[in-house]
XYZ file of C-alpha atoms in Angstrom:
608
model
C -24.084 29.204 -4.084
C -21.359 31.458 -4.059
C -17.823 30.809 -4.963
C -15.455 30.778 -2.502
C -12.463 33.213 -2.202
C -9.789 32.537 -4.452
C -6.712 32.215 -3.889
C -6.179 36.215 -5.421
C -8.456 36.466 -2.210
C -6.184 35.212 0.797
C -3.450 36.845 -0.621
C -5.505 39.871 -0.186
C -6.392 39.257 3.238
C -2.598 38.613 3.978
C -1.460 42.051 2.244
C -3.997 43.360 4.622
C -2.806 42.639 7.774
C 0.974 42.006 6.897
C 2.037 43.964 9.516
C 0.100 41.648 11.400
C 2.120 38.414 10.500
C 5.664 40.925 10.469
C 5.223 41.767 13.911
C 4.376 38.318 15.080
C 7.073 36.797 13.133
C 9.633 39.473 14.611
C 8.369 38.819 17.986
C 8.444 34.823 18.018
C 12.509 35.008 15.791
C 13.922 37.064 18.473
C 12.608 35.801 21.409
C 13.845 32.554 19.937
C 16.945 34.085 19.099
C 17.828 35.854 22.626
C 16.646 32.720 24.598
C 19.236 30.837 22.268
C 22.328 33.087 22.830
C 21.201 33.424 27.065
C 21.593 29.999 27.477
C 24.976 28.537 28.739
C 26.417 25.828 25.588
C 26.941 22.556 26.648
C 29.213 19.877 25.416
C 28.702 15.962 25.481
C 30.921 13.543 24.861
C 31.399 9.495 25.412
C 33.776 7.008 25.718
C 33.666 2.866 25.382
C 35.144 0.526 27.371
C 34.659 -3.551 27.354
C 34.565 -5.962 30.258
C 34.919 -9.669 29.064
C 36.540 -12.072 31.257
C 38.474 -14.606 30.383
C 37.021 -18.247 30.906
C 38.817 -20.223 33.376
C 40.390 -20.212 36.675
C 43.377 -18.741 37.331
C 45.353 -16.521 38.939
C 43.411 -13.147 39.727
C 41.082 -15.828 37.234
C 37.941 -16.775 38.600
C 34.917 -16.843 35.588
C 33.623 -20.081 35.637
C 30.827 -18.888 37.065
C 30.109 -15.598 35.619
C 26.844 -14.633 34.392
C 26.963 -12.037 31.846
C 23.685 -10.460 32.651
C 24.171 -10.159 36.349
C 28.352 -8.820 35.522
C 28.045 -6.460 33.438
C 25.071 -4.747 35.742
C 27.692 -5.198 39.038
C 30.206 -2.925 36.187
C 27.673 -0.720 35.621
C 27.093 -0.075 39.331
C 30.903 -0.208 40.100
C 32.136 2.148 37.353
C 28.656 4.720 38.673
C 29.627 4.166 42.180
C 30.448 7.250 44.511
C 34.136 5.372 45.305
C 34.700 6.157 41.520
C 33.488 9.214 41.688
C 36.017 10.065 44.653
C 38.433 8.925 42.829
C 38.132 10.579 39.597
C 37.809 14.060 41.530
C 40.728 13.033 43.299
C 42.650 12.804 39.990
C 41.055 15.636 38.003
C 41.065 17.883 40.941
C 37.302 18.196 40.546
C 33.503 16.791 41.151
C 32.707 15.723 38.160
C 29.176 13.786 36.637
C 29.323 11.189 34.815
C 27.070 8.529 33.448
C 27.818 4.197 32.351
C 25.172 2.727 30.608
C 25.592 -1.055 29.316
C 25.037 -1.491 25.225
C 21.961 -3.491 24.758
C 22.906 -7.044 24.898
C 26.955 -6.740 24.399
C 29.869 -6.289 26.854
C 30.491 -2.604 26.157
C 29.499 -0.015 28.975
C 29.132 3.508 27.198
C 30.569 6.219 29.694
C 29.456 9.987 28.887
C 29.245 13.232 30.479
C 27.907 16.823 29.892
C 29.793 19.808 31.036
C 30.432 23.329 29.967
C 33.827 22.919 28.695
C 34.327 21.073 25.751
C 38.141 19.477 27.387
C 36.771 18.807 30.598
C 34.073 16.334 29.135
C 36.880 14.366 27.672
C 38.930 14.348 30.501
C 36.379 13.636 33.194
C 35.463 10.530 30.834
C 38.503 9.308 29.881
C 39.720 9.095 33.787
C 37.185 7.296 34.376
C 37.838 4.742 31.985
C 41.409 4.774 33.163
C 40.860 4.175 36.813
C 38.263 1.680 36.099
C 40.868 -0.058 34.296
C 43.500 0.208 37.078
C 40.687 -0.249 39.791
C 40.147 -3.722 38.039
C 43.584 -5.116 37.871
C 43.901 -3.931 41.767
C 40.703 -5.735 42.980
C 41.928 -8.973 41.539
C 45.371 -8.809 42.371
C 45.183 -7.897 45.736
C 45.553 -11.577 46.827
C 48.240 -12.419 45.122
C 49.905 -9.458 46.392
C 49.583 -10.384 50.196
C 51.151 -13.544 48.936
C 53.861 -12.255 47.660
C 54.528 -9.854 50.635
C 54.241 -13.291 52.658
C 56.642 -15.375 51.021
C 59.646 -12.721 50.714
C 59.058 -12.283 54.249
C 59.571 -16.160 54.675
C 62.307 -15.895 52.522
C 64.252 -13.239 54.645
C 63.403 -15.205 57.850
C 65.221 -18.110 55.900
C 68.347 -16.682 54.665
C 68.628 -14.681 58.062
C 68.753 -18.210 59.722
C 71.175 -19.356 56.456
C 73.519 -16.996 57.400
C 73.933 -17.800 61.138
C 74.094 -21.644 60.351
C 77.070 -21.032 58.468
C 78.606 -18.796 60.663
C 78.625 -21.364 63.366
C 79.814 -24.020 61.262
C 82.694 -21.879 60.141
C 83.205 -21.282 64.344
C 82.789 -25.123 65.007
C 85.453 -25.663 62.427
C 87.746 -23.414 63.118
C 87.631 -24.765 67.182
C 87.523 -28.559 66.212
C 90.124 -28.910 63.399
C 89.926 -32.788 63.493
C 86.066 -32.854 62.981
C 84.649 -34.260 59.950
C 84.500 -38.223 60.138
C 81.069 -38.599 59.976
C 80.146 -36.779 56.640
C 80.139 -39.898 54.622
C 77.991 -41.607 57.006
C 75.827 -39.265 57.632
C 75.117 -38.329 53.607
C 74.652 -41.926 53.362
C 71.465 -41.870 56.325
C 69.902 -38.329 54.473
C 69.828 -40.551 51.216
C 68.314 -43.442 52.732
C 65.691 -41.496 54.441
C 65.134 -39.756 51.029
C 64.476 -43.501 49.294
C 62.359 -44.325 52.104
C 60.256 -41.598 51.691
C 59.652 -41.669 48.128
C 59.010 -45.591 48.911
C 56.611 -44.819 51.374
C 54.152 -43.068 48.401
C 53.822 -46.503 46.882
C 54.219 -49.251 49.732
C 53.252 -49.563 53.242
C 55.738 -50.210 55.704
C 55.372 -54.080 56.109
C 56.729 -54.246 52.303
C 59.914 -56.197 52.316
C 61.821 -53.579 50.829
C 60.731 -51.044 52.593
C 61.607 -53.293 56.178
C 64.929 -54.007 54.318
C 65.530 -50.470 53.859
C 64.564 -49.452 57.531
C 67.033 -52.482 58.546
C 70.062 -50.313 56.761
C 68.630 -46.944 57.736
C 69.020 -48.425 61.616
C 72.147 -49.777 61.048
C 73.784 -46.298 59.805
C 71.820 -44.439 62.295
C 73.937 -46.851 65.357
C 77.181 -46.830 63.506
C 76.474 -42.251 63.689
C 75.935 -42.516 67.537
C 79.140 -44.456 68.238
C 81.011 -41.054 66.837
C 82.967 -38.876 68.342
C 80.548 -35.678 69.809
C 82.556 -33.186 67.875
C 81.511 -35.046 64.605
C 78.099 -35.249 65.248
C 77.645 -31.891 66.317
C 79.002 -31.089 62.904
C 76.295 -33.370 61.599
C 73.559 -31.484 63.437
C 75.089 -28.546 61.792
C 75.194 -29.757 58.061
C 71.323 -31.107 58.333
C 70.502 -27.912 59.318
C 71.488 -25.408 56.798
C 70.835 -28.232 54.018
C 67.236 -28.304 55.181
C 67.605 -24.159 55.326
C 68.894 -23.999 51.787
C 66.031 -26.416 50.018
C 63.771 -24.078 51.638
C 65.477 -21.089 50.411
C 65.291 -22.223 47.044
C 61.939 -23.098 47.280
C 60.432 -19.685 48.464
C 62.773 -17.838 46.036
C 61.307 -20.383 43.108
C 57.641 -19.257 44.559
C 58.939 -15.494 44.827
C 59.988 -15.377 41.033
C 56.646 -17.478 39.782
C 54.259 -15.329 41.856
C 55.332 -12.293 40.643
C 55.622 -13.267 36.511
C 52.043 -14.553 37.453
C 51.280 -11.071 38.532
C 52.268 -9.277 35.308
C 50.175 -11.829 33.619
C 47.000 -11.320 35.178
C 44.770 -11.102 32.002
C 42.768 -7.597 31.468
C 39.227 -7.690 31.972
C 39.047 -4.089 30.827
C 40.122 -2.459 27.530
C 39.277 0.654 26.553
C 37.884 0.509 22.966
C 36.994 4.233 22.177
C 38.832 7.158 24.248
C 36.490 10.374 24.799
C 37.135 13.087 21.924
C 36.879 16.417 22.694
C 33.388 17.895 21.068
C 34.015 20.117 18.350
C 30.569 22.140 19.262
C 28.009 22.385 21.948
C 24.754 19.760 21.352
C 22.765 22.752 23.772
C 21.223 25.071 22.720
C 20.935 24.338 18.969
C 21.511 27.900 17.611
C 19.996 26.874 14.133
C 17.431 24.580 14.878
C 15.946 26.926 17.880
C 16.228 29.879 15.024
C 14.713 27.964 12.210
C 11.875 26.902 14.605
C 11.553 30.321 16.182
C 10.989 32.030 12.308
C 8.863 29.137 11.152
C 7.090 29.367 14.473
C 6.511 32.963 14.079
C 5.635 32.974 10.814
C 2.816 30.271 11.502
C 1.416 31.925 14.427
C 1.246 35.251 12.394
C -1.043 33.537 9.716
C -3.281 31.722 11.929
C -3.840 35.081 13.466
C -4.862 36.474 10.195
C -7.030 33.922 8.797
C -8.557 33.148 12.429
C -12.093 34.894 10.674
C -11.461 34.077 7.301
C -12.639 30.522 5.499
C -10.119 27.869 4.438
C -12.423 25.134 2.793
C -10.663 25.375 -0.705
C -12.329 22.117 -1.597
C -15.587 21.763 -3.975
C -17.625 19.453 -2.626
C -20.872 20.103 -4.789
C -21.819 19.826 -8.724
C -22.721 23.282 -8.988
C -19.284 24.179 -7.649
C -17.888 22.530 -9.875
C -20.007 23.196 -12.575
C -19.086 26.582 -12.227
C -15.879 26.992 -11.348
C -14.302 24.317 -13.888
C -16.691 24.926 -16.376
C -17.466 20.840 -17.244
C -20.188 18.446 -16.074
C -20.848 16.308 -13.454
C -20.958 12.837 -15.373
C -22.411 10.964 -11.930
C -21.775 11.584 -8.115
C -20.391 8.142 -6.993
C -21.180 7.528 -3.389
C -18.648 6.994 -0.613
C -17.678 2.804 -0.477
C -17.029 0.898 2.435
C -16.694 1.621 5.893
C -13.875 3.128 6.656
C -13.969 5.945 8.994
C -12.995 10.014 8.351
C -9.665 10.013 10.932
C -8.747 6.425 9.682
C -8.547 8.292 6.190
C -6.341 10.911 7.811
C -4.656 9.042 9.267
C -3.218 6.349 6.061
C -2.773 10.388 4.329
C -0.593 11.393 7.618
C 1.340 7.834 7.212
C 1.580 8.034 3.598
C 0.666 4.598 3.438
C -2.539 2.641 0.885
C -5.815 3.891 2.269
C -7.001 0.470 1.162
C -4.596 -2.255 1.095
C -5.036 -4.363 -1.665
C -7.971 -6.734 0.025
C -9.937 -3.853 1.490
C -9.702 -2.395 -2.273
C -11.139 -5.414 -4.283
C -14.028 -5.460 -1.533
C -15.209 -1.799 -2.871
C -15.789 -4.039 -6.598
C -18.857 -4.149 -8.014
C -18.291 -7.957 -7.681
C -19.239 -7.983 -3.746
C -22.006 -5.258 -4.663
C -25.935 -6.050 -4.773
C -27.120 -5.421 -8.377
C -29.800 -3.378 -6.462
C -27.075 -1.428 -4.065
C -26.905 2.868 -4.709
C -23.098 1.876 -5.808
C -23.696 -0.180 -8.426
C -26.585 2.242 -10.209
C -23.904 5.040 -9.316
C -21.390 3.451 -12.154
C -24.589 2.910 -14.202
C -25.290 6.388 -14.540
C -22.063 7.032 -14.944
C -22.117 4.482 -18.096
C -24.863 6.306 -19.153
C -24.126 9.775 -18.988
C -20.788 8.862 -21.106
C -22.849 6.631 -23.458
C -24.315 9.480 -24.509
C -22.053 11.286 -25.576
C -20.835 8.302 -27.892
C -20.663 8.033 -31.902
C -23.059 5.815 -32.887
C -20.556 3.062 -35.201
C -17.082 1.577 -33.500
C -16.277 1.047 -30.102
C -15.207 4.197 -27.811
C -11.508 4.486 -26.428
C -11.799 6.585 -22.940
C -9.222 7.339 -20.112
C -9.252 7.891 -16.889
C -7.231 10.265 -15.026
C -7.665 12.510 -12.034
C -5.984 15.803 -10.613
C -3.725 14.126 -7.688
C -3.096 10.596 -5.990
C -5.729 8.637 -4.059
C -8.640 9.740 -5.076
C -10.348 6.596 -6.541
C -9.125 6.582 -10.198
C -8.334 3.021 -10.456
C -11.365 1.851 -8.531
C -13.524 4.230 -10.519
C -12.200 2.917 -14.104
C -12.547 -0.819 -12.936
C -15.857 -0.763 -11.693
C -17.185 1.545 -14.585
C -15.691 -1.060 -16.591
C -18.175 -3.650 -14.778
C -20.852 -2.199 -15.108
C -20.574 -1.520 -18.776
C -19.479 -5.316 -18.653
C -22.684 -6.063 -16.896
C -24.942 -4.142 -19.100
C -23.772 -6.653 -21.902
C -20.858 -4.476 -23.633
C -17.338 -6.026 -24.250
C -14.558 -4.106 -22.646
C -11.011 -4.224 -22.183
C -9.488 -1.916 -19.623
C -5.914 -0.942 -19.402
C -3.608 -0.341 -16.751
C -1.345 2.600 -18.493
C -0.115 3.683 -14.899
C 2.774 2.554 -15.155
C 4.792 4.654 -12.768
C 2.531 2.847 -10.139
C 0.961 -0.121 -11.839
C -2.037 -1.694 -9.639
C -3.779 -3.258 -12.069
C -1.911 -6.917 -11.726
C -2.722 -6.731 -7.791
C -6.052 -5.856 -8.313
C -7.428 -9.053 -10.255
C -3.879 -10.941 -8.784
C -2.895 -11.736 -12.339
C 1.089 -11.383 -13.521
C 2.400 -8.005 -14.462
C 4.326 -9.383 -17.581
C 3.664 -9.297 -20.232
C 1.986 -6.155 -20.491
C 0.929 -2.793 -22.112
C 4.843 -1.983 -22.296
C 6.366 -5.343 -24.747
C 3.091 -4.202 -26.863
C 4.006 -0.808 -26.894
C 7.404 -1.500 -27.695
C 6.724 -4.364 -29.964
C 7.541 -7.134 -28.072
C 4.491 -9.078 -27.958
C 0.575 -8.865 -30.148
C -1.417 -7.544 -27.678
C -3.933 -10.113 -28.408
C -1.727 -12.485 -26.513
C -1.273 -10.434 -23.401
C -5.089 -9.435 -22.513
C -6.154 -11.817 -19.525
C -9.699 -12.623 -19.162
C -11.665 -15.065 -17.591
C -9.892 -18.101 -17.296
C -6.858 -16.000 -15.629
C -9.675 -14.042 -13.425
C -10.073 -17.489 -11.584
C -6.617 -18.975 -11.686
C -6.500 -15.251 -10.070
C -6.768 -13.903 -6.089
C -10.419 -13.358 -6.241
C -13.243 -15.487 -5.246
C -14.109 -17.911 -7.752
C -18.459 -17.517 -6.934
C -17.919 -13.784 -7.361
C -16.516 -13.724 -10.696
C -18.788 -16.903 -12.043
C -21.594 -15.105 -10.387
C -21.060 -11.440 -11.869
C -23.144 -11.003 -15.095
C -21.331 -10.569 -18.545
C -17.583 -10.980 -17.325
C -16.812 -13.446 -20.091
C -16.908 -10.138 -22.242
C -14.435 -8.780 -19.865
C -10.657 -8.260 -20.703
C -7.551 -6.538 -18.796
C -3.707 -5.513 -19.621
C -1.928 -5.132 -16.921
C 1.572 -3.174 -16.842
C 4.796 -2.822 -15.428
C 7.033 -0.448 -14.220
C 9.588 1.451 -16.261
C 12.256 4.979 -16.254
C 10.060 8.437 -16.842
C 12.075 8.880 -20.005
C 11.276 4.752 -21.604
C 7.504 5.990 -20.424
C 7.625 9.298 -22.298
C 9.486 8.092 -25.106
C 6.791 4.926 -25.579
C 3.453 6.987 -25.101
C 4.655 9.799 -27.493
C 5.473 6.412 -30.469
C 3.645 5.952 -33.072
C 2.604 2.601 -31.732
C 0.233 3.272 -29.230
C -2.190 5.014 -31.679
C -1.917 2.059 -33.817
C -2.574 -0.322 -31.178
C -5.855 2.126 -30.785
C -7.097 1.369 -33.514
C -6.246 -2.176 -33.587
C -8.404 -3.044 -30.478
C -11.029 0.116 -31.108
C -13.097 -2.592 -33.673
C -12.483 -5.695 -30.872
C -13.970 -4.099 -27.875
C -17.457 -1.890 -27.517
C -15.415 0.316 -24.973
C -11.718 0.337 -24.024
C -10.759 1.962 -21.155
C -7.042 3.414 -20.462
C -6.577 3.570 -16.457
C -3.988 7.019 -16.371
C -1.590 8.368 -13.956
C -2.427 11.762 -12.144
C -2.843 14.661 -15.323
C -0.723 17.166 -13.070
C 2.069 14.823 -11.650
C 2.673 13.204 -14.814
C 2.723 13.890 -18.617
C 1.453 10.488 -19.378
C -2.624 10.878 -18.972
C -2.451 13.878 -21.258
C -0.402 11.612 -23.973
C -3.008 8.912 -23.814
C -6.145 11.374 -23.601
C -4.952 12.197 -27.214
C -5.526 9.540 -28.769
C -8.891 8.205 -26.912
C -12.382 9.591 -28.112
C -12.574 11.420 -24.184
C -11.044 11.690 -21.202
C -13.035 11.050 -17.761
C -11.671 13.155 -14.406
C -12.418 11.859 -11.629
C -12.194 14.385 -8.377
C -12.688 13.000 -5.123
C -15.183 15.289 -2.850
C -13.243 18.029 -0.415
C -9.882 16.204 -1.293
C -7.978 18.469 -3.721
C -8.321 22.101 -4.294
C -10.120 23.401 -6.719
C -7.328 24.937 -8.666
C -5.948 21.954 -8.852
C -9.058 20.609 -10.648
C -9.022 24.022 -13.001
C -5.379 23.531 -13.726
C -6.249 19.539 -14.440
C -8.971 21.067 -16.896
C -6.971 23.574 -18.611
C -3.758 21.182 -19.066
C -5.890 18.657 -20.878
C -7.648 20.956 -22.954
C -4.469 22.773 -23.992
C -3.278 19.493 -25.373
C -6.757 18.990 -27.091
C -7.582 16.237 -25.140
C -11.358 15.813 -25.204
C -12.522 16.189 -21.720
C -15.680 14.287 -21.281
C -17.033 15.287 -17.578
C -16.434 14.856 -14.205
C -16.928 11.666 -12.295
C -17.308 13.155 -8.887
C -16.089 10.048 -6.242
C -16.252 9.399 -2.775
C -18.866 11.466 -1.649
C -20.686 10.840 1.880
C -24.289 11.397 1.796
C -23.829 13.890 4.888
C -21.661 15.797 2.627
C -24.534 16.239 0.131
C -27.160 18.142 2.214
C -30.813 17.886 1.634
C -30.695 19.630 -1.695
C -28.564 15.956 -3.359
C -30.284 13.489 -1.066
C -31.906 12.295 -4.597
C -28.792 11.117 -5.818
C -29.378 8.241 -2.764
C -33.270 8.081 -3.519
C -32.707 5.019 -5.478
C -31.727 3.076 -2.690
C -34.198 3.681 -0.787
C -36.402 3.024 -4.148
C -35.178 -0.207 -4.219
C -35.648 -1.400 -0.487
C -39.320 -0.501 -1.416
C -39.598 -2.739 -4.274
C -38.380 -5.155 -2.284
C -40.883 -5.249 0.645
């Protein structure tokens, strides 16, 4: 099969038809650019008012009853209204749009208009907010005012007749000189019709001192009629304007209250943010319609080119690979679970776990058949690196792979099981420690770790888990006491740490020497590595392991990126053992690798 173009190749077919993509680009930037400057800016600006009445009654005061829902969607209405709207153009000297929206769940109404002057955005807005402010106060003072108005005109009636009672009196004097007998008496009968009113509140009138009282009141009241008519015209006179002035003082008492009462009628509205004026239009964006009109242009010019021209720059077969990288194809592990192409797409488009932690120990060899192709897969992938082993002392290998997500962790573990369940004693490592997994995987505790041995905090015979932590652990208890040979099965976790503590530990002295101190414990230890070309760390481990496993998940990553993974590890003289390719879907195969599935079949046979 041929290889396909490189990228040398595209860059060809780009050169090619570069006028192509120039012209395109040109076209697309200047349209963008000419419909940008054509259009007419806009500005936008917004003011805040609040509406929260008091509680209470009183005067202009009436909120015992207020619902704030229900209010504040009357305000809304009011201050969007077409009497506002009249009256804003009335002060402006304009029409004028506007818009109130409520803040979710608060008493704030957010007022904001659009218009082609930056100044006339803030002034439309903040008359509004002004007359709604003085449209308030009026609607609930407009009672008290006709009250007002009412009582001064009382009040005028009053002293009108004030002023004519006294200027008969002054006449009645001045014509009756000997007048004037009577005032003693008749003071005397206004006081005791005074006491026998205020008596009257608390007794009835058969009380004895109220009867004793009427008794006296009578008395005066015959004594006054046996005057002389002069004096008790007088009398008629005096009882007059002292009635007038009581109520004088009264209504001018009432005057005075009403109106202090009236320049205390609490706010409803306040005005918490006045419109500013816009410094620049928010229509058209001049730099986000150019950006998008080059970017734009310059995609549409290189679809245009590569319309004919192939863009799988994946390998997805071991020949390809084979070829192009120049290493071999330890085993082809086949695709796990059931997860669906666009739902992989999909988590990559999110940038979120393809398999959350559950879904991920469900792909372990624990839940597999010992008869399943998945389980043979990591078999032959034990094999294939088994041969390539020294006959005396256990083998040190790592794991690594060109990018993120593409099975490394789940490829080390269950290779790890398998050699476990083929009778060898293994301890895997998690050494990612930029993004350490390997505590979630087996739910064991990330401390103490790889790191306090590295450093020299703890023997890392006392921080390898096995067994006994397996089941005290998150996964089911019959699939580990089920699985063949796990009692021979250890694991380090690790936690996370700064790229330069990381560096500075994996380039020590110590983590050779803890090599070799676990190489004669263990028939295989495996290392569990970050990505070779994001980090620095698999190619530091890879150096001091007997060989280095990549594992390259079908169509995911580009081929140079698997060439580049090659040639960084084998510029550091890292021993580069094969390929483990992962993930692969039988469709993806064709008819020429369906053997690599025969087994399964094979095994349904034997079974029947």
């Amino acid at each position: 099969m041929d290889i396909d173009p490189s990228l040398h190749d595209y860059w060809r077919v780009i050169k090619k038809r570069k006028w192509l993509v120039v012209a395109i680009s040109s076209a697309t930037a200047i349209g963008s650019f000419v419909f940008t400057q054509t259009r007419t800016p806009l500005y936008r600006t917004q003011g805040m008012v609040k509406y929260e009445p008091p509680t209470g009654r009183g005067l202009g005061v009436d909120t015992v009853n207020w619902d704030q829902w229900s209010g504040m969607k009357t305000q809304v209405r009011i201050l969007g209204s077409e009497a506002m709207s009249a009256r804003v153009a009335a002060r402006i000297g304009k029409s004028a749009g506007f818009k109130a929206e409520q803040v979710q769940d608060s008493s704030l109404i957010a007022v904001s208009a659009v218009s082609g002057s930056a100044s006339e955005a803030a002034d439309v807005i903040n008359a509004v907010m002004d007359i709604y402010v003085e449209a308030d106060l009026e609607s609930r003072s407009l009672a008290s005012r006709k009250s007002l108005e009412d009582i001064v005109s009382r009040r005028v009636e009053i002293e009108a007749s004030l002023n004519d009672l006294e200027e008969r009196k002054r006449d009645y004097l001045e014509s009756h000189p000997g007048t004037g007998m009577t005032s003693s008496l008749s003071s005397t009968l206004l006081e005791l019709d005074s006491r026998r009113r205020e008596m009257l509140k608390k007794f009835t009138v058969e009380h004895p001192e109220v009867v004793a009282l009427d008794q006296r009141i009578e008395v005066a009241r015959s004594k006054l009629s046996q005057m002389p008519g002069s004096d008790l015209e007088l009398e008629r006179l005096n009882r007059d304007l002292k009635v007038n002035e009581e109520l004088y003082i009264t209504l001018s008492k009432q005057m005075e209250e009403t109106r202090v009462a009236l320049s205390a009628i609490p706010a409803f509205v306040t005005i918490v943010a006045r419109a500013p004026v816009p410094a620049a239009p928010f229509y058209p964006n001049k730099k986000a319609n150019n950006l998008l009109g080059c970017l734009l242009g310059l995609l549409l010019g290189l679809v245009a080119v590569f319309m004919m021209e192939s863009l799988d720059i994946s390998i997805s077969t071991i020949e390809d690979i084979e070829r192009f990288v120049g290493i071999p194809v330890l085993a082809v592990i086949p695709h796990l679970g059931t997860e669906k192409k666009w739902e992989a797409i999909k988590a990559k488009l999110l940038r979120r776990e393809r398999y959350p932690i559950d879904a991920f120990r469900s792909l372990l060899l624990f839940h597999q058949s010992t008869k399943s192709p998945t389980i043979e897969a990591y078999h032959s992938l034990r094999s294939a690196i088994h041969a390539q082993k020294p006959e005396q002392g256990g083998w040190v290998l790592s794991f690594t792979s060109t990018g993120v997500a593409e099975g490394k962790t789940l490829t080390a573990v269950n290779f790890c099981l398998a050699a476990v369940h083929a009778g060898l004693k293994v301890l895997l490592i998690g050494s990612d420690i930029r993004r350490p997994v390997m505590h979630r995987v087996f739910g064991l505790p990330k401390q103490p770790g790889l790191m306090e041995v590295l450093t020299g905090a703890a023997d890392w015979r006392d921080v390898q888990r096995g067994t006994v932590d397996f089941l005290m652990g998150e996964i089911d208890l019959d699939r580990i006491l089920g699985f063949s040979g796990i009692d021979n099965f250890k694991v380090m976790t690790a936690w996370t740490a700064s790229s330069a503590d990381i560096v500075n530990v994996f380039s020590s002295p110590l983590l050779p020497k803890f090599v070799d101190e676990v190489r004669p414990h263990f028939d295989l230890v495996v290392f569990d590595c970050p990505p070779v070309l994001l980090f620095v760390d698999a190619i530091l481990i890879g150096a001091h392991c007997d060989g280095t496993v990549l594992v390259y998940q079908s169509g995911k990553m580009a081929r140079q990126a698997l060439r580049r993974a090659k040639e960084q590890l084998t510029a550091s003289n890292v021993k580069i053992l094969g390929v483990a390719l992962n993930d692969m879907q039988s469709s993806e195969m064709g008819p020429a690798y369906s053997y690599y599935y025969g087994y399964s079949h094979y095994a349904r046979q034997e079974d029947t």
